[in-house]
Amino acid sequence: MALRLAGDAAALLDARGAASAGAAARACGPGCAFCCHLPVTLSVPEGLRILAHIDSLDVDARERAVAAVFAVAAAVSGDSEELLFLVRRPCAFLGEDQRCTIYEVRPIACRGHASMSRQACADAHAAPEDPALADAIPIDLALRDEKNRTKTTLGLTLLQAGRDPLDYELHTLLRALLVDAQVGEAWLSGQGGEAPARVLAISREALDELRYLADALD
């Protein structure tokens, strides 16, 4: 169920995003990886989908992927939340050619973010201490809205199924799933417990909004 939900949500966002009015004007493309140096959050089913992809790799490729995840997770665990957004640390899955090595199974957050100006992204990337530059990046608002709708639908579906809908930091979640298979099994069975990975403030706020919406729909 988990992999199907995550896959269906990703496919729906891709289809709607490709059909949106601003798709042709996006500045994003192969080798443009400025946003791949920012924190990413994802739900457990999205993490399980990435884990399945990692497990499908040959031995050497899997070892490299796991080592990269562990290295970034260790660094992320020691950062303050503010530093996470300032340090511009590359994602564990960003290849030497500046392309995503898990593009087919990348998180919904990545799929739903696109810029209309590569130069604006370059400027913001080079000066992380200047939030005005990040705010000035013209993004594809239609795609962002589709992403938000997709995340909300997925979250409500998980809530109704009695599953944890919270988003976690990418690398610490994958580390938890890789280290202990029971983390994924507990989620699949609907068991509660401590958060398996780092939770950012934006994810807690999103969960509060999701629960409010779920209560309003009851």
Short mmCIF file of C-alpha atoms in Angstrom, two decimals:
data_model
loop_
_atom_site.label_atom_id
_atom_site.label_comp_id
_atom_site.label_asym_id
_atom_site.label_seq_id
_atom_site.Cartn_x
_atom_site.Cartn_y
_atom_site.Cartn_z
CA MET A 1 0.00 0.00 0.00
CA ALA A 2 2.73 2.46 1.01
CA LEU A 3 4.73 2.24 -2.20
CA ARG A 4 1.59 2.45 -4.32
CA LEU A 5 0.34 5.53 -2.46
CA ALA A 6 3.66 7.32 -2.81
CA GLY A 7 4.02 6.31 -6.44
CA ASP A 8 0.48 7.34 -7.35
CA ALA A 9 0.88 10.70 -5.62
CA ALA A 10 4.15 11.37 -7.45
CA ALA A 11 2.69 10.36 -10.81
CA LEU A 12 -0.35 12.57 -10.28
CA LEU A 13 1.80 15.58 -9.41
CA ASP A 14 4.05 14.98 -12.42
CA ALA A 15 1.07 14.78 -14.77
CA ARG A 16 -0.63 17.88 -13.42
CA GLY A 17 2.63 19.77 -13.25
CA ALA A 18 3.46 18.97 -16.87
CA ALA A 19 0.06 20.25 -17.93
CA SER A 20 0.24 23.51 -15.98
CA ALA A 21 0.51 26.83 -17.78
CA GLY A 22 4.01 27.66 -16.59
CA ALA A 23 5.66 24.34 -17.40
CA ALA A 24 7.40 25.56 -20.56
CA ALA A 25 8.84 28.62 -18.82
CA ARG A 26 10.61 26.75 -16.01
CA ALA A 27 14.36 27.33 -15.81
CA CYS A 28 15.08 23.97 -14.18
CA GLY A 29 16.95 21.33 -16.15
CA PRO A 30 19.63 18.63 -16.01
CA GLY A 31 22.69 19.83 -14.12
CA CYS A 32 20.87 22.72 -12.43
CA ALA A 33 21.05 21.68 -8.79
CA PHE A 34 20.87 24.76 -6.60
CA CYS A 35 17.75 23.54 -4.80
CA CYS A 36 19.46 20.16 -4.22
CA HIS A 37 21.51 21.91 -1.52
CA LEU A 38 18.48 22.71 0.65
CA PRO A 39 16.73 20.59 3.31
CA VAL A 40 14.07 18.20 2.03
CA THR A 41 11.27 16.58 4.00
CA LEU A 42 9.15 13.60 3.04
CA SER A 43 6.59 11.17 4.39
CA VAL A 44 7.40 7.62 5.46
CA PRO A 45 5.83 6.02 2.35
CA GLU A 46 7.98 8.26 0.15
CA GLY A 47 10.99 7.14 2.18
CA LEU A 48 10.02 3.48 1.79
CA ARG A 49 9.79 4.01 -1.96
CA ILE A 50 13.31 5.41 -2.07
CA LEU A 51 14.51 2.56 0.16
CA ALA A 52 13.08 0.02 -2.28
CA HIS A 53 14.97 1.76 -5.07
CA ILE A 54 18.23 1.66 -3.11
CA ASP A 55 17.71 -2.03 -2.38
CA SER A 56 17.27 -2.69 -6.12
CA LEU A 57 20.76 -1.38 -6.94
CA ASP A 58 23.78 -3.59 -7.46
CA VAL A 59 25.99 -4.17 -4.42
CA ASP A 60 28.54 -1.43 -5.13
CA ALA A 61 25.94 1.20 -6.03
CA ARG A 62 23.88 0.35 -2.95
CA GLU A 63 26.91 0.63 -0.69
CA ARG A 64 27.75 4.05 -2.15
CA ALA A 65 24.18 5.27 -1.72
CA VAL A 66 23.95 4.03 1.87
CA ALA A 67 27.32 5.54 2.78
CA ALA A 68 26.28 8.90 1.32
CA VAL A 69 22.98 8.85 3.23
CA PHE A 70 24.73 8.02 6.51
CA ALA A 71 27.32 10.76 6.00
CA VAL A 72 24.75 13.48 5.34
CA ALA A 73 22.45 12.21 8.10
CA ALA A 74 25.30 12.48 10.60
CA ALA A 75 25.99 16.06 9.54
CA VAL A 76 22.32 17.01 9.53
CA SER A 77 21.80 15.63 13.02
CA GLY A 78 24.29 18.11 14.43
CA ASP A 79 22.94 21.20 12.68
CA SER A 80 20.51 23.70 14.11
CA GLU A 81 17.41 24.17 12.00
CA GLU A 82 18.65 27.59 10.91
CA LEU A 83 21.99 26.15 9.85
CA LEU A 84 20.27 23.47 7.78
CA PHE A 85 19.01 26.18 5.46
CA LEU A 86 22.27 28.15 5.45
CA VAL A 87 24.96 25.53 4.98
CA ARG A 88 23.99 24.58 1.40
CA ARG A 89 24.87 20.92 1.94
CA PRO A 90 24.39 18.78 -1.20
CA CYS A 91 21.82 16.02 -1.08
CA ALA A 92 23.25 12.51 -0.71
CA PHE A 93 21.67 11.63 -4.05
CA LEU A 94 23.21 14.48 -6.04
CA GLY A 95 25.66 12.95 -8.51
CA GLU A 96 29.01 14.34 -9.62
CA ASP A 97 27.30 15.50 -12.81
CA GLN A 98 24.88 17.54 -10.67
CA ARG A 99 21.97 15.25 -11.57
CA CYS A 100 19.64 13.46 -9.18
CA THR A 101 20.55 9.78 -8.91
CA ILE A 102 17.06 8.83 -7.67
CA TYR A 103 15.12 11.09 -10.02
CA GLU A 104 12.38 8.52 -10.70
CA VAL A 105 11.59 8.16 -6.98
CA ARG A 106 12.53 11.63 -5.71
CA PRO A 107 10.33 13.16 -2.98
CA ILE A 108 7.14 15.05 -3.74
CA ALA A 109 8.75 18.18 -2.30
CA CYS A 110 11.40 18.04 -5.03
CA ARG A 111 8.86 17.34 -7.77
CA GLY A 112 6.75 20.29 -6.72
CA HIS A 113 9.43 22.96 -6.74
CA ALA A 114 10.55 24.79 -9.87
CA SER A 115 12.12 28.16 -10.59
CA MET A 116 11.56 30.52 -13.48
CA SER A 117 15.06 32.04 -13.20
CA ARG A 118 18.30 30.08 -12.97
CA GLN A 119 20.23 33.26 -12.24
CA ALA A 120 18.00 34.11 -9.28
CA CYS A 121 18.65 30.63 -7.88
CA ALA A 122 22.41 31.04 -8.40
CA ASP A 123 22.37 34.38 -6.59
CA ALA A 124 20.44 33.00 -3.62
CA HIS A 125 22.63 29.91 -3.47
CA ALA A 126 25.79 32.02 -3.32
CA ALA A 127 24.49 34.22 -0.49
CA PRO A 128 22.52 32.02 1.93
CA GLU A 129 22.70 34.69 4.64
CA ASP A 130 20.53 37.03 2.53
CA PRO A 131 16.93 35.76 2.71
CA ALA A 132 15.78 38.52 0.38
CA LEU A 133 17.53 36.77 -2.51
CA ALA A 134 15.69 33.53 -1.81
CA ASP A 135 12.40 35.40 -1.53
CA ALA A 136 13.10 37.03 -4.90
CA ILE A 137 13.29 33.71 -6.78
CA PRO A 138 10.29 33.52 -9.14
CA ILE A 139 8.85 30.05 -8.65
CA ASP A 140 6.18 28.16 -10.57
CA LEU A 141 3.22 28.97 -8.35
CA ALA A 142 0.86 26.63 -10.20
CA LEU A 143 3.22 23.71 -9.62
CA ARG A 144 3.61 24.64 -5.97
CA ASP A 145 -0.16 24.67 -5.55
CA GLU A 146 -0.42 21.25 -7.19
CA LYS A 147 2.27 19.97 -4.85
CA ASN A 148 0.41 21.30 -1.82
CA ARG A 149 -2.82 19.66 -2.96
CA THR A 150 -1.00 16.39 -3.57
CA LYS A 151 0.63 16.46 -0.14
CA THR A 152 -2.67 17.29 1.53
CA THR A 153 -4.48 14.46 -0.22
CA LEU A 154 -1.73 12.00 0.68
CA GLY A 155 -1.68 13.21 4.27
CA LEU A 156 -5.44 12.91 4.70
CA THR A 157 -5.36 9.42 3.19
CA LEU A 158 -2.69 8.37 5.68
CA LEU A 159 -4.56 9.89 8.61
CA GLN A 160 -7.77 8.10 7.65
CA ALA A 161 -5.82 4.84 7.40
CA GLY A 162 -4.39 5.32 10.88
CA ARG A 163 -0.86 5.92 9.64
CA ASP A 164 1.65 8.59 10.61
CA PRO A 165 1.38 11.41 8.02
CA LEU A 166 4.26 13.50 9.39
CA ASP A 167 7.10 14.53 7.09
CA TYR A 168 10.68 13.90 8.23
CA GLU A 169 14.08 15.16 7.12
CA LEU A 170 15.17 13.06 4.14
CA HIS A 171 18.53 11.68 5.26
CA THR A 172 17.70 10.95 8.90
CA LEU A 173 14.52 9.13 7.86
CA LEU A 174 16.35 7.00 5.32
CA ARG A 175 19.07 6.24 7.87
CA ALA A 176 16.42 5.06 10.33
CA LEU A 177 14.77 2.85 7.71
CA LEU A 178 18.12 1.41 6.64
CA VAL A 179 19.38 0.72 10.17
CA ASP A 180 16.24 -0.87 11.55
CA ALA A 181 13.65 -2.62 9.38
CA GLN A 182 11.21 -2.45 12.29
CA VAL A 183 10.87 1.30 11.75
CA GLY A 184 9.19 0.73 8.41
CA GLU A 185 7.27 -2.29 9.68
CA ALA A 186 5.93 -0.32 12.64
CA TRP A 187 4.70 2.43 10.32
CA LEU A 188 3.08 -0.07 7.95
CA SER A 189 1.22 -1.69 10.84
CA GLY A 190 0.02 1.65 12.21
CA GLN A 191 1.99 1.46 15.44
CA GLY A 192 2.76 4.70 17.21
CA GLY A 193 5.93 5.61 19.03
CA GLU A 194 8.75 8.12 18.97
CA ALA A 195 9.55 9.99 15.78
CA PRO A 196 12.01 7.84 13.82
CA ALA A 197 13.88 10.81 12.37
CA ARG A 198 14.37 14.55 12.58
CA VAL A 199 11.26 16.70 12.30
CA LEU A 200 11.51 20.30 11.11
CA ALA A 201 9.22 23.07 12.33
CA ILE A 202 7.61 23.41 8.90
CA SER A 203 6.56 19.76 9.07
CA ARG A 204 4.98 20.15 12.51
CA GLU A 205 3.06 23.17 11.26
CA ALA A 206 1.89 21.22 8.21
CA LEU A 207 0.71 18.37 10.44
CA ASP A 208 -1.28 20.77 12.61
CA GLU A 209 -2.97 22.17 9.50
CA LEU A 210 -3.66 18.67 8.21
CA ARG A 211 -5.31 17.60 11.46
CA TYR A 212 -7.39 20.77 11.50
CA LEU A 213 -8.57 20.04 7.97
CA ALA A 214 -9.32 16.41 8.84
CA ASP A 215 -11.43 17.50 11.81
CA ALA A 216 -13.29 20.00 9.65
CA LEU A 217 -14.11 17.29 7.11
CA ASP A 218 -15.50 14.89 9.73
#
